[in-house]
Short mmCIF file of C-alpha atoms and ligand atoms in Angstrom, two decimals:
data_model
loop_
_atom_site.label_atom_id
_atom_site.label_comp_id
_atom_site.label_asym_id
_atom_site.label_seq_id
_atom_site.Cartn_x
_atom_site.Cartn_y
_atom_site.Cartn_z
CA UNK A 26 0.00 0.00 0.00
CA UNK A 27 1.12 3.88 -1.03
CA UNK A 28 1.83 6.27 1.64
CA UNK A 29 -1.14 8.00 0.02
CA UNK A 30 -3.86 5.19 0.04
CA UNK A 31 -2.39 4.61 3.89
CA UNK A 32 -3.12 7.97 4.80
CA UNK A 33 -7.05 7.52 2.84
CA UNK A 34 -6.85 3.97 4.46
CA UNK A 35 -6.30 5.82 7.88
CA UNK A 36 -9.08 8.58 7.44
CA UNK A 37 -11.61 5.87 6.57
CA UNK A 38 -10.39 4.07 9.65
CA UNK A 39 -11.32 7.30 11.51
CA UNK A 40 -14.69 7.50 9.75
CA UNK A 41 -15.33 3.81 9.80
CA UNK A 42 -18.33 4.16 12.56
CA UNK A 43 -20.36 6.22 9.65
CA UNK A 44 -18.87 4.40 6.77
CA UNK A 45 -19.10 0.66 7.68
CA UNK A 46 -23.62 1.17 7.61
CA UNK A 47 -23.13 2.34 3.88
CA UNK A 48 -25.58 0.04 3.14
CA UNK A 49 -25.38 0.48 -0.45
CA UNK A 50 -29.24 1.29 -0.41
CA UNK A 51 -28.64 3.88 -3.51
CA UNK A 52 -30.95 6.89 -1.93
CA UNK A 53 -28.01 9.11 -2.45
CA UNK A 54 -28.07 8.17 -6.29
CA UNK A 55 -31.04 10.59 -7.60
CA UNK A 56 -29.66 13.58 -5.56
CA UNK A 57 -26.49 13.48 -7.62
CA UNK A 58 -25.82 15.62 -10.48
CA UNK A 59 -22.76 14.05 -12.30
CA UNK A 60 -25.07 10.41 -11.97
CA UNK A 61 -27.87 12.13 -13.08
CA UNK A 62 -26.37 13.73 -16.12
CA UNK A 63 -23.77 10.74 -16.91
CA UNK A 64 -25.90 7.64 -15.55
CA UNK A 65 -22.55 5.60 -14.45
CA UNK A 66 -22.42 4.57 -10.94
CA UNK A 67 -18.93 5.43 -10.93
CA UNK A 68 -20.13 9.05 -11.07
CA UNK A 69 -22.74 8.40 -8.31
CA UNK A 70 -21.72 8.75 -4.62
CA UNK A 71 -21.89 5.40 -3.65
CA UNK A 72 -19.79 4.45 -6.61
CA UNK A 73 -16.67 6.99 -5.29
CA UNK A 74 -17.16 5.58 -1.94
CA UNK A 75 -16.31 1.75 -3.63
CA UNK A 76 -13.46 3.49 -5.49
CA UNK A 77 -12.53 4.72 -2.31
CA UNK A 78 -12.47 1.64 -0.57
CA UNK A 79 -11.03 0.04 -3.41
CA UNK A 80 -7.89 1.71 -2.84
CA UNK A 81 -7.72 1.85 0.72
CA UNK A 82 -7.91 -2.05 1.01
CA UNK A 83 -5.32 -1.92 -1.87
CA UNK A 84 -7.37 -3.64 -4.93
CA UNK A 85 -7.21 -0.17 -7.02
CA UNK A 86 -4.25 1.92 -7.62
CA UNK A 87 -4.86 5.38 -6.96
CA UNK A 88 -3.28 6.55 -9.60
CA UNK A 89 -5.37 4.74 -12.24
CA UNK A 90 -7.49 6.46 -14.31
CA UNK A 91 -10.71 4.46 -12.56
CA UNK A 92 -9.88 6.76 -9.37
CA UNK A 93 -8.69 10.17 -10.40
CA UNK A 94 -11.41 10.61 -13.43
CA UNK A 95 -14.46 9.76 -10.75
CA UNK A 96 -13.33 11.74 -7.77
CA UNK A 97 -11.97 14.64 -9.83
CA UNK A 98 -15.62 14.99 -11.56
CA UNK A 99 -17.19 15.26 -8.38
CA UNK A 100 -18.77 18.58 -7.92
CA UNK A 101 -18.41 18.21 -3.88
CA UNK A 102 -21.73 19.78 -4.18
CA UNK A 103 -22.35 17.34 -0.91
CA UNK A 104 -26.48 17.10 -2.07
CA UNK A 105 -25.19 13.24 -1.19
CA UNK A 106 -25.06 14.03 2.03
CA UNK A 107 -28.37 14.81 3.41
CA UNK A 108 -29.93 12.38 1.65
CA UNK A 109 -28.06 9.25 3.35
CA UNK A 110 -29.84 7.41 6.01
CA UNK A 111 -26.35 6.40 7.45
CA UNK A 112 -24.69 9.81 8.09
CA UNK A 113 -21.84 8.88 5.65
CA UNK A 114 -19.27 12.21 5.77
CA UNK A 115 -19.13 12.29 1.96
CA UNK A 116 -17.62 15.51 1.75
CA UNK A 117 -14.58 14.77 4.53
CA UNK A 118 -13.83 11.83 2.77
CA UNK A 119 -14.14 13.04 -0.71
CA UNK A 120 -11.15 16.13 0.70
CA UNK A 121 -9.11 13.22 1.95
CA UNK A 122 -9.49 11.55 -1.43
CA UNK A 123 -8.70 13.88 -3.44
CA UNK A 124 -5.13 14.60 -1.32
CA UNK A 125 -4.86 11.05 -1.79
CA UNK A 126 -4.95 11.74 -5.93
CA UNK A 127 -3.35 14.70 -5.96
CA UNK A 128 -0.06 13.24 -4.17
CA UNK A 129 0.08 10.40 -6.58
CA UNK A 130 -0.90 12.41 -9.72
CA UNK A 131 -0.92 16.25 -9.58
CA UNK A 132 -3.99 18.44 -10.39
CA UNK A 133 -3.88 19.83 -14.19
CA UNK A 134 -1.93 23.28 -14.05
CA UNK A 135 -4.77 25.64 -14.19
CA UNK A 136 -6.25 24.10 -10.85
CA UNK A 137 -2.51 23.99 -9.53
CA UNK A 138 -1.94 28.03 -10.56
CA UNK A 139 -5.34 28.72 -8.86
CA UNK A 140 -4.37 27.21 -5.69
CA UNK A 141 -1.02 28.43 -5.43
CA UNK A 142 -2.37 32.06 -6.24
CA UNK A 143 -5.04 31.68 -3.11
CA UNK A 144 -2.86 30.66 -0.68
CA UNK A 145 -0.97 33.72 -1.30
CA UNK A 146 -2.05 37.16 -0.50
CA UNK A 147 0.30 38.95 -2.64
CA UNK A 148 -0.15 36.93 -5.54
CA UNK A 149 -4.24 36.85 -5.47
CA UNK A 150 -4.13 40.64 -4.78
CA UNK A 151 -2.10 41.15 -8.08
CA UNK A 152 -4.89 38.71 -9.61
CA UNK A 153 -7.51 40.42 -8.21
CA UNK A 154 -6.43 44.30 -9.30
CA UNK A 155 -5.87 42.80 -12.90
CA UNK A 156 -9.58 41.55 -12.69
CA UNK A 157 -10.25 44.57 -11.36
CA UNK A 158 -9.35 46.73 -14.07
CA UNK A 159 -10.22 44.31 -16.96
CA UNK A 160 -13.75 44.82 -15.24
CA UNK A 161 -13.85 48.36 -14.83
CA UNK A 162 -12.45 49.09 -18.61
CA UNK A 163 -14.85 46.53 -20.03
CA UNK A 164 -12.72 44.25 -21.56
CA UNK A 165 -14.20 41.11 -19.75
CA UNK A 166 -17.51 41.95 -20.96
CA UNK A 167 -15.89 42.21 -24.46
CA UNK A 168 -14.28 39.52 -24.43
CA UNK A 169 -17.79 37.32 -23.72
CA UNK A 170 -18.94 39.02 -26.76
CA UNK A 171 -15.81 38.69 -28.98
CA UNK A 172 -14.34 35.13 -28.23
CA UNK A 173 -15.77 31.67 -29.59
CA UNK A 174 -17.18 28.96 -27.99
CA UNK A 175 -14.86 25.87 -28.21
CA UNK A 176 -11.29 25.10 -27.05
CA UNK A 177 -8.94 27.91 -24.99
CA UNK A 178 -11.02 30.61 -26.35
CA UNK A 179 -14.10 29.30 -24.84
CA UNK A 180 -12.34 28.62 -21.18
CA UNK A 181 -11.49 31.90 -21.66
CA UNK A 182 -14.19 33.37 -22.35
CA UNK A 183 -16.23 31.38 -19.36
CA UNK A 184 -13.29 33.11 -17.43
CA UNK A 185 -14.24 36.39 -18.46
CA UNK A 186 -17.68 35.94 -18.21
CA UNK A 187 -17.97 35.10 -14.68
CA UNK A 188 -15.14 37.78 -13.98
CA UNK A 189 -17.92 40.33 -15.61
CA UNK A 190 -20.35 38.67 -13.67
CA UNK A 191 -19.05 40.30 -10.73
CA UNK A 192 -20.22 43.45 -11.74
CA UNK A 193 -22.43 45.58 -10.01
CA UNK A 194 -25.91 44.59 -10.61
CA UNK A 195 -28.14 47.35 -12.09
CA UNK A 196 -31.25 47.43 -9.65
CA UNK A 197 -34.80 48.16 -10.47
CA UNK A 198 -35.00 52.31 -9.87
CA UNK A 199 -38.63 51.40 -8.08
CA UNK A 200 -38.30 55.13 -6.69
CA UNK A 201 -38.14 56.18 -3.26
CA UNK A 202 -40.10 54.87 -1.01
CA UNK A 203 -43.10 57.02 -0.15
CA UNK A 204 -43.12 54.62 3.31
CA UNK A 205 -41.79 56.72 6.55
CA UNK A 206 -38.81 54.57 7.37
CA UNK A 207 -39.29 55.51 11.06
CA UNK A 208 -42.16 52.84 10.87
CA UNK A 209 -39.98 50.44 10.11
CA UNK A 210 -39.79 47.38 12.88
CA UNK A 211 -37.17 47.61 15.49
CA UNK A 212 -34.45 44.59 15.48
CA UNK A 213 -35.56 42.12 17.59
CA UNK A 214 -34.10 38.88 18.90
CA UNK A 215 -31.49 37.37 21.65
CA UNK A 216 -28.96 35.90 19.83
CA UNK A 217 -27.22 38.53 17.98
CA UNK A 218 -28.34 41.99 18.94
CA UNK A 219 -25.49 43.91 20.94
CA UNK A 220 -23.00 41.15 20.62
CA UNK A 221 -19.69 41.22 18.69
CA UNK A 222 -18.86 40.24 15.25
CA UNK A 223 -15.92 40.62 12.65
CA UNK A 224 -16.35 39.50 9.10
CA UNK A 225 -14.47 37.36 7.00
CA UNK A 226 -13.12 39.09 4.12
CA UNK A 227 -12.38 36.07 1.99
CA UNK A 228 -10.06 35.94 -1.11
CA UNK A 229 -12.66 35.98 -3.94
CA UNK A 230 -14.76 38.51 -1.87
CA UNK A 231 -12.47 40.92 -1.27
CA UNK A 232 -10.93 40.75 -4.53
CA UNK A 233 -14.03 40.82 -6.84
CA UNK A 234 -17.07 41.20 -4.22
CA UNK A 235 -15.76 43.63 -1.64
CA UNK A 236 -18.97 45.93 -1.92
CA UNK A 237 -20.59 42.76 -0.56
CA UNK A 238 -18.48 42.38 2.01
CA UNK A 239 -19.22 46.39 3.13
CA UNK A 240 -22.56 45.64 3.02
CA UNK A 241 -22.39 42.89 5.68
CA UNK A 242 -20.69 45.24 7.74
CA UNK A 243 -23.55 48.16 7.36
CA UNK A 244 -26.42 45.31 7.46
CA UNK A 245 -25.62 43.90 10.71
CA UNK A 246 -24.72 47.10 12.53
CA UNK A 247 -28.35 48.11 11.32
CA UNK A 248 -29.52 45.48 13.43
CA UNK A 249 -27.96 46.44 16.29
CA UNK A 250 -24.50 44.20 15.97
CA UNK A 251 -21.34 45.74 17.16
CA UNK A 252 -18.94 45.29 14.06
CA UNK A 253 -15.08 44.79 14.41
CA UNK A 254 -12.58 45.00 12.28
CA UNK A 255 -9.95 41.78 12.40
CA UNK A 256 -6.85 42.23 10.96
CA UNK A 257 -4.44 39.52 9.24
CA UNK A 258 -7.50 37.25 8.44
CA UNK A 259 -7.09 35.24 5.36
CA UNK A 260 -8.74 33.10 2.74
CA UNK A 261 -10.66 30.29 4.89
CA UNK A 262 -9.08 27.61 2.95
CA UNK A 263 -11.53 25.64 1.41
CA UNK A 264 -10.81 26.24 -2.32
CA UNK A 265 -7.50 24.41 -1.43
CA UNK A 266 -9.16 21.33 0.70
CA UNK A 267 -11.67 20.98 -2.27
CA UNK A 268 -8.38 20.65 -4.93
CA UNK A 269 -6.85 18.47 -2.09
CA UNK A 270 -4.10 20.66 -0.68
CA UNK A 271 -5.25 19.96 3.15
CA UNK A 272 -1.73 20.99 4.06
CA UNK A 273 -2.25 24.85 2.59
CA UNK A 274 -6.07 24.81 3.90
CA UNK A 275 -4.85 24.26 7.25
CA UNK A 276 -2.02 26.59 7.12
CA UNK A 277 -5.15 29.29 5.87
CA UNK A 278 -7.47 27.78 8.82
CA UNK A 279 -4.86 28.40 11.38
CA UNK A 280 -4.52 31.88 10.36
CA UNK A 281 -8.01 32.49 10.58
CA UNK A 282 -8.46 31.14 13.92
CA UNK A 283 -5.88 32.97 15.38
CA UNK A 284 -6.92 36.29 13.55
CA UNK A 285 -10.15 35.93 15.08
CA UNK A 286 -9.12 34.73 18.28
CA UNK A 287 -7.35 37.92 18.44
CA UNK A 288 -9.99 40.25 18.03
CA UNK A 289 -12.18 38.93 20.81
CA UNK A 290 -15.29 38.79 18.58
CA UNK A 291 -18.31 36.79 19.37
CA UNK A 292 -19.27 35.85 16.18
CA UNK A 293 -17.78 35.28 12.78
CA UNK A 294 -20.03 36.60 10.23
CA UNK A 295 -19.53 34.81 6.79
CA UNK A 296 -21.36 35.84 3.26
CA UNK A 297 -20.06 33.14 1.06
CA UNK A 298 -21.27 29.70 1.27
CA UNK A 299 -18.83 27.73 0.33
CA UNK A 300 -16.30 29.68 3.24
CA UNK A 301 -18.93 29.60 5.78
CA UNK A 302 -19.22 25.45 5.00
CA UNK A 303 -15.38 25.05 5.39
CA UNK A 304 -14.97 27.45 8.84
CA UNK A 305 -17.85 25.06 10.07
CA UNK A 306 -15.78 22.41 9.39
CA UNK A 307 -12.36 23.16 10.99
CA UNK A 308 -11.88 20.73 13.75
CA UNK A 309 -12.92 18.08 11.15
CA UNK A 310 -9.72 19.59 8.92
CA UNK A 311 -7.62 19.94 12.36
CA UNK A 312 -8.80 15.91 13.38
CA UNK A 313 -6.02 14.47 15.32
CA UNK A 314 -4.03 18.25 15.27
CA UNK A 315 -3.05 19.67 18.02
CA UNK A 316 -5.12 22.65 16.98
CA UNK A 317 -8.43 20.23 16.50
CA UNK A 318 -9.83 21.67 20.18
CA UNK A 319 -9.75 25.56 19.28
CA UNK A 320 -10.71 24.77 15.44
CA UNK A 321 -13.87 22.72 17.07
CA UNK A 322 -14.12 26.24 19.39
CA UNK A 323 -14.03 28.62 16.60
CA UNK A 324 -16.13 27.10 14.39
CA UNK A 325 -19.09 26.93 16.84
CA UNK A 326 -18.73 30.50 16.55
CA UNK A 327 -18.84 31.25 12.86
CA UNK A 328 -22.48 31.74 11.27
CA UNK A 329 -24.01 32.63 8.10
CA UNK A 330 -24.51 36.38 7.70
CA UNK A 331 -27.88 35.68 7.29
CA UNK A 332 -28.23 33.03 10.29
CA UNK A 333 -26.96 36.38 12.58
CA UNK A 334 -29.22 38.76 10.28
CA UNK A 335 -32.31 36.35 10.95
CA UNK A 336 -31.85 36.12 14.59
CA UNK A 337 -31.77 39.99 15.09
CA UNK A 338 -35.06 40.75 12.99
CA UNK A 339 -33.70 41.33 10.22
CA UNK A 340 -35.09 45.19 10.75
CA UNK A 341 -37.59 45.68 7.56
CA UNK A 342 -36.08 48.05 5.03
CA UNK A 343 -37.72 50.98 2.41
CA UNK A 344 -40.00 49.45 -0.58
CA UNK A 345 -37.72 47.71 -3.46
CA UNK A 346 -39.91 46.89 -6.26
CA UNK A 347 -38.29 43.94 -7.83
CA UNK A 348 -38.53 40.34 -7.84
CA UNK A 349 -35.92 37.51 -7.72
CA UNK A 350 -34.84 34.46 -8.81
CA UNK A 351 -33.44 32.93 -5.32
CA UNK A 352 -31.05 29.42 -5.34
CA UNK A 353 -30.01 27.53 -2.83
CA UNK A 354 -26.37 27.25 -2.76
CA UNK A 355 -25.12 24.03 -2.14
CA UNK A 356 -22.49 24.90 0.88
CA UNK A 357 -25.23 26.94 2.47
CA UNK A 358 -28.45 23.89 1.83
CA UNK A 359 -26.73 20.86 1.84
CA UNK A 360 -23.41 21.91 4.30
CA UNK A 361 -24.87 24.09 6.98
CA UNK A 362 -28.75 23.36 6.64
CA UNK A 363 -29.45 26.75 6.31
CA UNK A 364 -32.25 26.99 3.72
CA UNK A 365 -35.02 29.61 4.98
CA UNK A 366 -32.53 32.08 6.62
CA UNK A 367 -31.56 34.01 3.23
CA UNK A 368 -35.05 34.38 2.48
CA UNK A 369 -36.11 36.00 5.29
CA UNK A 370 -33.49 38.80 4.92
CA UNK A 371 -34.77 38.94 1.21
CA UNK A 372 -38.21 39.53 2.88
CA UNK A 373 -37.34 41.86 4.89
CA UNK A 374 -37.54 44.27 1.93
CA UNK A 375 -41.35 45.39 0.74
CA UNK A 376 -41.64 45.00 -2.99
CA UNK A 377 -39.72 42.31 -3.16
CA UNK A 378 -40.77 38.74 -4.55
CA UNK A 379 -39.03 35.94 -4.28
CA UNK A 380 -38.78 33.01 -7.13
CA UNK A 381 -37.22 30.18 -5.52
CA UNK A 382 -35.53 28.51 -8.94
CA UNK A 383 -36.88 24.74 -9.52
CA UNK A 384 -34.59 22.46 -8.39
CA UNK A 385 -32.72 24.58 -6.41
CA UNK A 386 -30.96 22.47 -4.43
CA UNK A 387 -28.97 21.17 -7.15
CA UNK A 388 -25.68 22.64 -8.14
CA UNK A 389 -25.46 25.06 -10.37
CA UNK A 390 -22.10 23.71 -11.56
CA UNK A 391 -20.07 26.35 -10.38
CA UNK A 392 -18.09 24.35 -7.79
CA UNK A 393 -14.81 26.51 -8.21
CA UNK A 394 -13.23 26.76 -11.78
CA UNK A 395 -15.68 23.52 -12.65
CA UNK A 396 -16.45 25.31 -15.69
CA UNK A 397 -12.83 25.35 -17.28
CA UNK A 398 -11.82 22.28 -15.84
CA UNK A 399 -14.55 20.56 -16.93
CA UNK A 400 -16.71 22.74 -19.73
CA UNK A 401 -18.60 19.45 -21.34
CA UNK A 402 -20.23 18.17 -18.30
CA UNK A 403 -20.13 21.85 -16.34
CA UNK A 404 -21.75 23.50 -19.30
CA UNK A 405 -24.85 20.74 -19.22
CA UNK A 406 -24.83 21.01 -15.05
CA UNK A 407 -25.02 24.86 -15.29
CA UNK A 408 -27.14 25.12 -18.61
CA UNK A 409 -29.93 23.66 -16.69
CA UNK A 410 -29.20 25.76 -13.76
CA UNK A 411 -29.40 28.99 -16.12
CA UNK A 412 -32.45 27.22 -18.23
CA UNK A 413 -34.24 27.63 -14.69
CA UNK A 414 -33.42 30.61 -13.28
CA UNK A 415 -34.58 32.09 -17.07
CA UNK A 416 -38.11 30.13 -16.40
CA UNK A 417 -38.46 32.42 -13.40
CA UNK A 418 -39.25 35.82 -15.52
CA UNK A 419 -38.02 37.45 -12.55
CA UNK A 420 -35.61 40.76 -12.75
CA UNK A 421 -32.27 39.04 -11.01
CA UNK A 422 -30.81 35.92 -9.91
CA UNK A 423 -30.08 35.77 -6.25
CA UNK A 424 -27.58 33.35 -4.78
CA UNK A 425 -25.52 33.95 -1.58
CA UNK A 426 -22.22 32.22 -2.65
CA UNK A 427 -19.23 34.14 -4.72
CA UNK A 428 -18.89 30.70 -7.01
CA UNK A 429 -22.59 30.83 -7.68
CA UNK A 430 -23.05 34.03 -8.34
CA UNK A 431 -19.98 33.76 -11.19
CA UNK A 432 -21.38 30.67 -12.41
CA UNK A 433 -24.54 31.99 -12.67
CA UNK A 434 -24.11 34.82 -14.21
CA UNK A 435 -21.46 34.14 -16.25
CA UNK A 436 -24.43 31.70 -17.73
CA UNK A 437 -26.74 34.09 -18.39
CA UNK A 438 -24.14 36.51 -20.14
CA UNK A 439 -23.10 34.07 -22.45
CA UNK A 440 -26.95 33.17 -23.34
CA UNK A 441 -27.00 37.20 -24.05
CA UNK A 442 -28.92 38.53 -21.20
CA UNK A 443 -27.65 40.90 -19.11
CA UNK A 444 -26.73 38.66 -16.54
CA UNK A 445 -27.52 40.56 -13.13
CA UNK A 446 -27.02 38.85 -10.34
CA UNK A 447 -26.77 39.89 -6.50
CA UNK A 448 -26.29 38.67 -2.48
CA UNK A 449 -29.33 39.04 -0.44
CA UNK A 450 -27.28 40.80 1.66
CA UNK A 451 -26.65 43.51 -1.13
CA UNK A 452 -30.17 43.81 -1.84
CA UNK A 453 -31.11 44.40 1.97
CA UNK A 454 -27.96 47.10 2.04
CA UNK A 455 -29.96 48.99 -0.75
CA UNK A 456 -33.02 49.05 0.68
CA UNK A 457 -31.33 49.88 3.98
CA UNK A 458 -29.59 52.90 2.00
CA UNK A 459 -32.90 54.07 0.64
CA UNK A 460 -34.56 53.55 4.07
CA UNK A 461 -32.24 56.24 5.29
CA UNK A 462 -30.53 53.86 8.57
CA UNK A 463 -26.81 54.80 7.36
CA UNK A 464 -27.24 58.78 7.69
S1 LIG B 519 -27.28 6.96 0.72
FE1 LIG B 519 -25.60 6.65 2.19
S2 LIG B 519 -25.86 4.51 2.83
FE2 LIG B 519 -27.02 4.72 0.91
S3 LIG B 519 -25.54 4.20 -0.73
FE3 LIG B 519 -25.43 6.43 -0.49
S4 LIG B 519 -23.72 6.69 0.95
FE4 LIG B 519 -24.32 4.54 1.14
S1 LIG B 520 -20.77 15.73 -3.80
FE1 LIG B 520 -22.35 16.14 -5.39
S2 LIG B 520 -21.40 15.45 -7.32
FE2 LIG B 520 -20.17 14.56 -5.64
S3 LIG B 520 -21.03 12.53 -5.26
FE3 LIG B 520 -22.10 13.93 -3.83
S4 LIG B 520 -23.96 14.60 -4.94
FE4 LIG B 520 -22.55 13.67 -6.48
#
């Protein structure tokens, strides 16, 4: 046996009270996209976890192409997960899988350059001004217009569409509201109001999304949270436990939690999905570490920004006439459980109506760079996803995840539309604004 299938051998070991009732009943089957789309069990969660065992009890070699093609096509959408009457850890085991592929075969360059550009702050800040300006002078949006569909140009036009996708969305005008905003209800509720709370900046957030990251900020001091700033936080990490670098995501992790520790802040406050899902998840990254008792600490501290939003009201905002096309993301649904959350801070805002998307608690392909790395079977995943966001009619798509939002909108640019697509969060800041709280 490989020191890589040892260590996977290991993990399993560690996991083996949840794994051993796999009772191969198949319930996870339907909930899975890449099954669903590709119909080989192989591609179905209870086929992984065979190749999985495979290798650990040494009848499959993990570098053969049976392994690395099933577990790298994985979305790690974890929809398996809620599904499974046995409380089998997909998602923990899938991370430890994929270290176990990447040490015997490394990731194709493009996933490699992304990683090693997150895990750096220097480096993803020089990304992230470049994106930046190729956003602000148009040329991303061009380029969705200009390049073709197939090969490099079409990865790289994907790129650029989902970097133009992070564009400011163009809300309904809908006015002033002619509502006194003094009427407005106070913030109510135990949990959150008066208590402490810093918020995560994130890589992709602050680089591309930091004017959602200032609206978390304004949105929960509206309801009557004491916001903190904490210093010499960094990107939570889970981009890099997805690709299977667990050694970077807990060198990121560490950071965090001491960053956080520092500041003395109740709460961690978290607006992307996917970040929120991994911070949850840090003693299960620290396991065995000598860290694993203050990860398992600081993660009972970090929330949703709309989990903290919902527990203090979320104070009701001035009229935005709009409606939107809400989807679950899958870090936020299937991770954390939080499904009803997001749309109460969406209601929160008169005039606005809320589309949930059908099937919206399946991926929507995004799933990192999914797209590029995989554009045949990402492109059917997130066609459908765009296909029913479109059936909605409604004026924007509404996801609270970074990835989403890209892959989302980088969709609906490349079908032609406009593509406008926002963070509850942002929508409640702009009814906040127009409710007058920030004067
Ligand atoms: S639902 Fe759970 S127990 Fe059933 S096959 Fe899938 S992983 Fe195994
Ligand atoms: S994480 Fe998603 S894509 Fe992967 S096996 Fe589970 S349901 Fe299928």
């Amino acid at each position: 046996m490989t020191t890589a299938s040892a260590r996977l051998a290991g993990a399993l070991e560690a996991q083996r009270e949840r794994l051993l009732p796999c009772v191969h009943c198949g319930f996870c089957l339907p909930a899975c996209p890449t099954y669903n789309r590709l119909g080989d069990e192989n591609d179905s969660p209870r086929g992984r976890l065979h190749l999985m065992k495979a290798v650990v009890e040494g009848r499959l070699d993990p570098a053969s192409d049976a392994f690395q093609v099933h577990i790298d096509r994985c979305l790690g959408c974890r929809a398996c997960e809620p599904v499974c009457p046995s409380g089998v850890e997909y998602g923990t085991l899938l991370e430890l899988a994929r270290e176990t592929a990447a040490e015997v075969r490394p990731p194709d360059l493009l996933t490699r350059a992304l990683l090693t550009v997150m895990g750096s702050r220097i480096l993803r800040s020089a990304l992230f001004l470049g994106g930046r300006m190729m956003r602000a002078t148009g040329l991303a949006r061009g380029a969705v217009r200009r390049l073709g569909r197939d090969g490099v140009a079409g990865k790289l036009r994907f790129a650029m569409a989902m970097l133009s996708a992070t564009e400011e969305p163009r809300f309904p005008d809908g006015g002033v509201s002619s509502e006194s905003p003094l009427s407005a209800e106070e913030p109510v509720g135990p949990t959150a109001v008066g208590a402490t709370v810093g918020v995560l900046d994130g890589c992709v957030q602050d680089g591309l999304y930091r004017r959602i990251n200032e609206a978390t900020a304004r949105t929960l001091d509206a309801n009557g949270l004491d916001v903190r700033v904490v210093t010499r936080q960094d990107c939570c990490g889970a981009l890099h436990a997805h690709g299977g670098d667990l050694t970077m995501a807990r060198r990121l992790a560490r950071r965090n939690i001491e960053a956080f520790e520092r500041s003395g802040v109740e709460w961690v406050a978290v607006n992307a999905a996917g970040c929120g899902a991994a911070m949850k998840e840090y003693g299960t990254l620290f396991e065995g570490d000598a860290m694993e008792a203050r990860a398992r600490a600081f993660s009972k501290h970090v929330r949703d920004v709309s989990e903290l939003l919902a527990s203090a009201g979320p104070r009701t905002g001035a009229r935005v006439e709009c409606s939107v096309a809400y989807d679950h993301p899958c870090h936020l649904m299937h991770a954390q459980g939080v499904t009803t959350e997001p749309i109460r801070v969406l209601e929160a805002i008169p005039g606005v109506e809320v589309r949930v998307v059908a099937n919206a608690d399946e991926c929507c392909g995004g799933a990192g760079i999914y797209g590029m790395t995989h554009p045949d079977l990402g492109s059917r995943i997130g066609g459908d996803k765009v296909a029913a966001v479109r059936e909605t009619g409604a004026d924007l798509a509404c996801t609270p995840n970074p990835g989403c939002m890209m892959q989302i909108g980088a969709g609906l640019r490349i079908e032609g539309g406009t593509g406008e697509v926002t963070h509850p969060v942002e929508l409640l800041d702009r009814s906040y604004q127009r409710a007058g709280y920030y004067r």
